[in-house]
């Protein structure tokens, strides 16, 4: 099959992308509005950028039905700070509750039953139930597309502080069996990290 996105609605293209780019890690992003209202929302277009400085990115799309910006993006643009909380299986259902498009005056911590925990260097709270969290300062926001539904943004942030549960950390490594991260696939699907394999790569090519 050959598929030309110029010949199809973005909703069809979106389905192909989320069905192909799998599994995707989930960033549960906490922000605080300039009026002091907390916001918590998950994003699965999320990944690392580099380690010096430690930098992450996630991509909040415009809302699919009206093209409006999401509260997370608005808050980050105005305050320049946010937290990223890694989603473990035990908080999966609560994370999904945060994906509802609540009105801007609704605190998703309250709506989901997740617990806010004070950050050390920034205002937005951490998710207390998350086993790994990052306190982040905004690096830059890059807009992609024409500003209509289906387009979006890349938010790049610098991690200024890591919060790691001692139980999932050993000898400089994260223990995946203790972290129990959830990955996102298409539709309502998620994936567990319960089956891994090792493929050795060469650091340098043979001479």
Coordinates of C-alpha atoms in Angstrom, one line a residue:
X1 CA 0.0 0.0 0.0
X2 CA 1.2 3.5 -0.8
X3 CA -0.4 6.3 1.3
X4 CA -0.1 10.0 0.4
X5 CA -1.1 12.1 3.4
X6 CA -1.9 15.0 1.0
X7 CA -4.8 12.9 -0.3
X8 CA -6.3 12.0 3.1
X9 CA -7.8 13.7 6.2
X10 CA -5.4 14.2 9.0
X11 CA -7.5 11.9 11.2
X12 CA -6.6 8.9 8.9
X13 CA -2.9 9.9 8.9
X14 CA -3.0 10.2 12.7
X15 CA -4.3 6.6 13.0
X16 CA -1.4 5.3 10.8
X17 CA 1.1 7.2 12.8
X18 CA 0.0 6.0 16.3
X19 CA -0.3 2.5 14.9
X20 CA 3.2 2.5 13.5
X21 CA 5.2 4.6 16.0
X22 CA 5.0 2.0 18.9
X23 CA 5.6 1.6 21.7
X24 CA 5.6 5.2 22.8
X25 CA 6.7 6.3 26.3
X26 CA 4.2 8.5 28.2
X27 CA 5.0 11.8 29.7
X28 CA 2.5 12.8 32.4
X29 CA 3.1 16.6 32.3
X30 CA 2.3 18.8 35.2
X31 CA 2.0 22.6 34.9
X32 CA 0.7 25.5 36.9
X33 CA -1.2 28.4 35.3
X34 CA -0.4 32.0 36.1
X35 CA -3.6 31.9 38.2
X36 CA -2.2 29.1 40.3
X37 CA -4.3 26.2 39.0
X38 CA -2.5 22.9 38.5
X39 CA -2.9 21.0 35.2
X40 CA -1.9 17.4 34.5
X41 CA -2.0 15.7 31.1
X42 CA -0.4 12.7 29.4
X43 CA 1.5 12.9 26.1
X44 CA 2.9 10.0 24.2
X45 CA 4.8 11.9 21.5
X46 CA 7.6 12.1 24.1
X47 CA 11.3 11.3 24.1
X48 CA 14.8 12.4 25.1
X49 CA 16.9 14.8 23.1
X50 CA 20.4 14.8 24.6
X51 CA 22.2 14.4 28.0
X52 CA 24.3 17.5 28.2
X53 CA 22.3 19.4 29.2
X54 CA 19.7 16.7 30.0
X55 CA 16.9 17.6 27.6
X56 CA 13.5 16.1 26.7
X57 CA 10.8 16.9 24.2
X58 CA 7.1 16.2 23.9
X59 CA 4.6 17.3 21.3
X60 CA 1.2 18.7 22.4
X61 CA -1.0 18.6 19.3
X62 CA -3.8 21.1 18.8
X63 CA -7.2 19.8 19.7
X64 CA -8.6 17.6 16.9
X65 CA -12.1 19.1 16.7
X66 CA -11.4 22.9 16.9
X67 CA -7.6 23.4 16.6
X68 CA -7.3 25.1 20.0
X69 CA -4.1 25.0 22.1
X70 CA -4.1 22.7 25.1
X71 CA -3.8 24.1 28.6
X72 CA -0.4 22.4 29.1
X73 CA 1.1 24.4 26.2
X74 CA -0.4 27.6 27.3
X75 CA 0.8 27.2 30.9
X76 CA 4.4 26.4 29.8
X77 CA 4.5 29.3 27.4
X78 CA 3.5 31.7 30.2
X79 CA 5.5 30.2 33.1
X80 CA 8.5 28.6 31.3
X81 CA 8.4 25.5 33.6
X82 CA 6.8 22.0 34.0
X83 CA 7.4 18.6 35.4
X84 CA 7.5 15.3 33.5
X85 CA 6.3 12.2 35.4
X86 CA 6.9 8.7 34.1
X87 CA 3.8 6.5 34.1
X88 CA 4.0 3.1 35.8
X89 CA 1.4 0.5 35.5
X90 CA -0.1 1.1 38.9
X91 CA -1.2 4.7 37.9
X92 CA -2.3 3.9 34.4
X93 CA -6.0 4.3 35.0
X94 CA -5.5 7.6 36.8
X95 CA -3.2 8.8 34.0
X96 CA -6.0 8.1 31.5
X97 CA -8.4 10.2 33.5
X98 CA -6.1 13.2 33.0
X99 CA -6.5 12.9 29.2
X100 CA -10.0 14.2 29.3
X101 CA -10.3 17.8 28.0
X102 CA -11.4 19.4 31.2
X103 CA -12.0 23.2 31.4
X104 CA -9.0 25.2 32.3
X105 CA -10.2 25.8 35.9
X106 CA -10.2 22.1 36.7
X107 CA -7.3 20.6 38.6
X108 CA -6.6 17.2 37.1
X109 CA -4.8 16.1 40.3
X110 CA -8.2 16.3 42.0
X111 CA -10.1 14.8 39.1
X112 CA -7.7 11.8 38.8
X113 CA -7.0 11.2 42.5
X114 CA -3.2 11.5 41.9
X115 CA -1.3 13.3 44.6
X116 CA 0.7 16.6 44.0
X117 CA 4.1 16.7 45.7
X118 CA 6.1 19.9 45.9
X119 CA 9.0 20.4 43.5
X120 CA 12.3 21.7 44.7
X121 CA 13.2 24.3 42.1
X122 CA 10.0 25.2 40.2
X123 CA 6.3 25.8 41.0
X124 CA 4.5 22.9 39.1
X125 CA 4.1 19.9 41.4
X126 CA 5.4 16.4 40.9
X127 CA 3.1 13.4 40.8
X128 CA 3.8 11.7 44.1
X129 CA 2.9 8.3 42.8
X130 CA 5.4 8.5 39.9
X131 CA 8.6 6.6 40.5
X132 CA 10.6 9.0 38.2
X133 CA 10.0 12.7 37.7
X134 CA 11.8 15.5 36.1
X135 CA 11.7 19.2 37.0
X136 CA 12.0 21.1 33.7
X137 CA 12.7 24.6 32.5
X138 CA 11.5 25.5 29.0
X139 CA 14.2 25.6 26.3
X140 CA 12.0 26.4 23.4
X141 CA 8.6 25.8 21.7
X142 CA 8.5 25.1 18.0
X143 CA 5.2 25.4 16.1
X144 CA 4.5 22.8 13.4
X145 CA 1.7 23.1 10.8
X146 CA -0.8 25.8 9.8
X147 CA -2.4 26.4 13.1
X148 CA -5.5 24.3 12.4
X149 CA -6.7 21.0 13.9
X150 CA -4.1 18.3 13.3
X151 CA -1.1 20.6 13.7
X152 CA 0.9 21.1 16.9
X153 CA 4.0 22.0 18.7
X154 CA 7.3 20.6 19.9
X155 CA 8.1 21.6 23.5
X156 CA 11.7 21.2 24.4
X157 CA 12.7 21.3 28.1
X158 CA 15.9 21.1 30.1
X159 CA 15.8 18.8 33.1
X160 CA 17.1 20.8 36.1
X161 CA 16.4 18.1 38.8
X162 CA 15.7 14.3 38.8
X163 CA 13.5 12.6 41.3
X164 CA 14.1 8.8 41.4
X165 CA 12.6 6.3 43.8
X166 CA 15.5 4.5 45.5
X167 CA 13.8 1.1 45.0
X168 CA 14.1 1.3 41.2
X169 CA 17.8 2.5 41.1
X170 CA 20.8 0.2 41.4
X171 CA 24.5 0.7 40.4
X172 CA 23.7 3.6 38.1
X173 CA 20.8 1.9 36.3
X174 CA 17.0 2.0 36.3
X175 CA 15.4 -1.3 37.2
X176 CA 12.7 -1.7 34.6
X177 CA 11.0 -4.5 36.5
X178 CA 10.6 -2.2 39.4
X179 CA 9.6 0.9 37.3
X180 CA 7.0 -1.0 35.4
X181 CA 6.6 1.7 32.7
X182 CA 3.6 1.7 30.4
X183 CA 4.0 2.3 26.7
X184 CA 1.3 3.7 24.4
X185 CA 0.1 1.9 21.2
X186 CA -3.0 2.7 19.1
X187 CA -6.5 3.3 20.3
X188 CA -7.0 2.4 24.0
X189 CA -4.0 0.1 23.9
X190 CA -1.0 0.1 26.3
X191 CA 2.0 -2.2 26.6
X192 CA 4.0 -3.6 29.5
X193 CA 7.7 -3.9 29.6
X194 CA 7.6 -7.6 30.7
X195 CA 9.5 -9.2 27.8
X196 CA 12.8 -7.8 26.7
X197 CA 15.7 -9.1 24.6
X198 CA 19.3 -8.1 24.3
X199 CA 21.0 -7.3 21.0
X200 CA 24.7 -6.4 21.3
X201 CA 25.9 -3.4 19.3
X202 CA 29.5 -2.7 18.4
X203 CA 30.8 0.6 19.7
X204 CA 33.3 0.9 16.8
X205 CA 33.4 -0.8 13.4
X206 CA 35.8 -3.6 12.8
X207 CA 39.0 -2.5 11.1

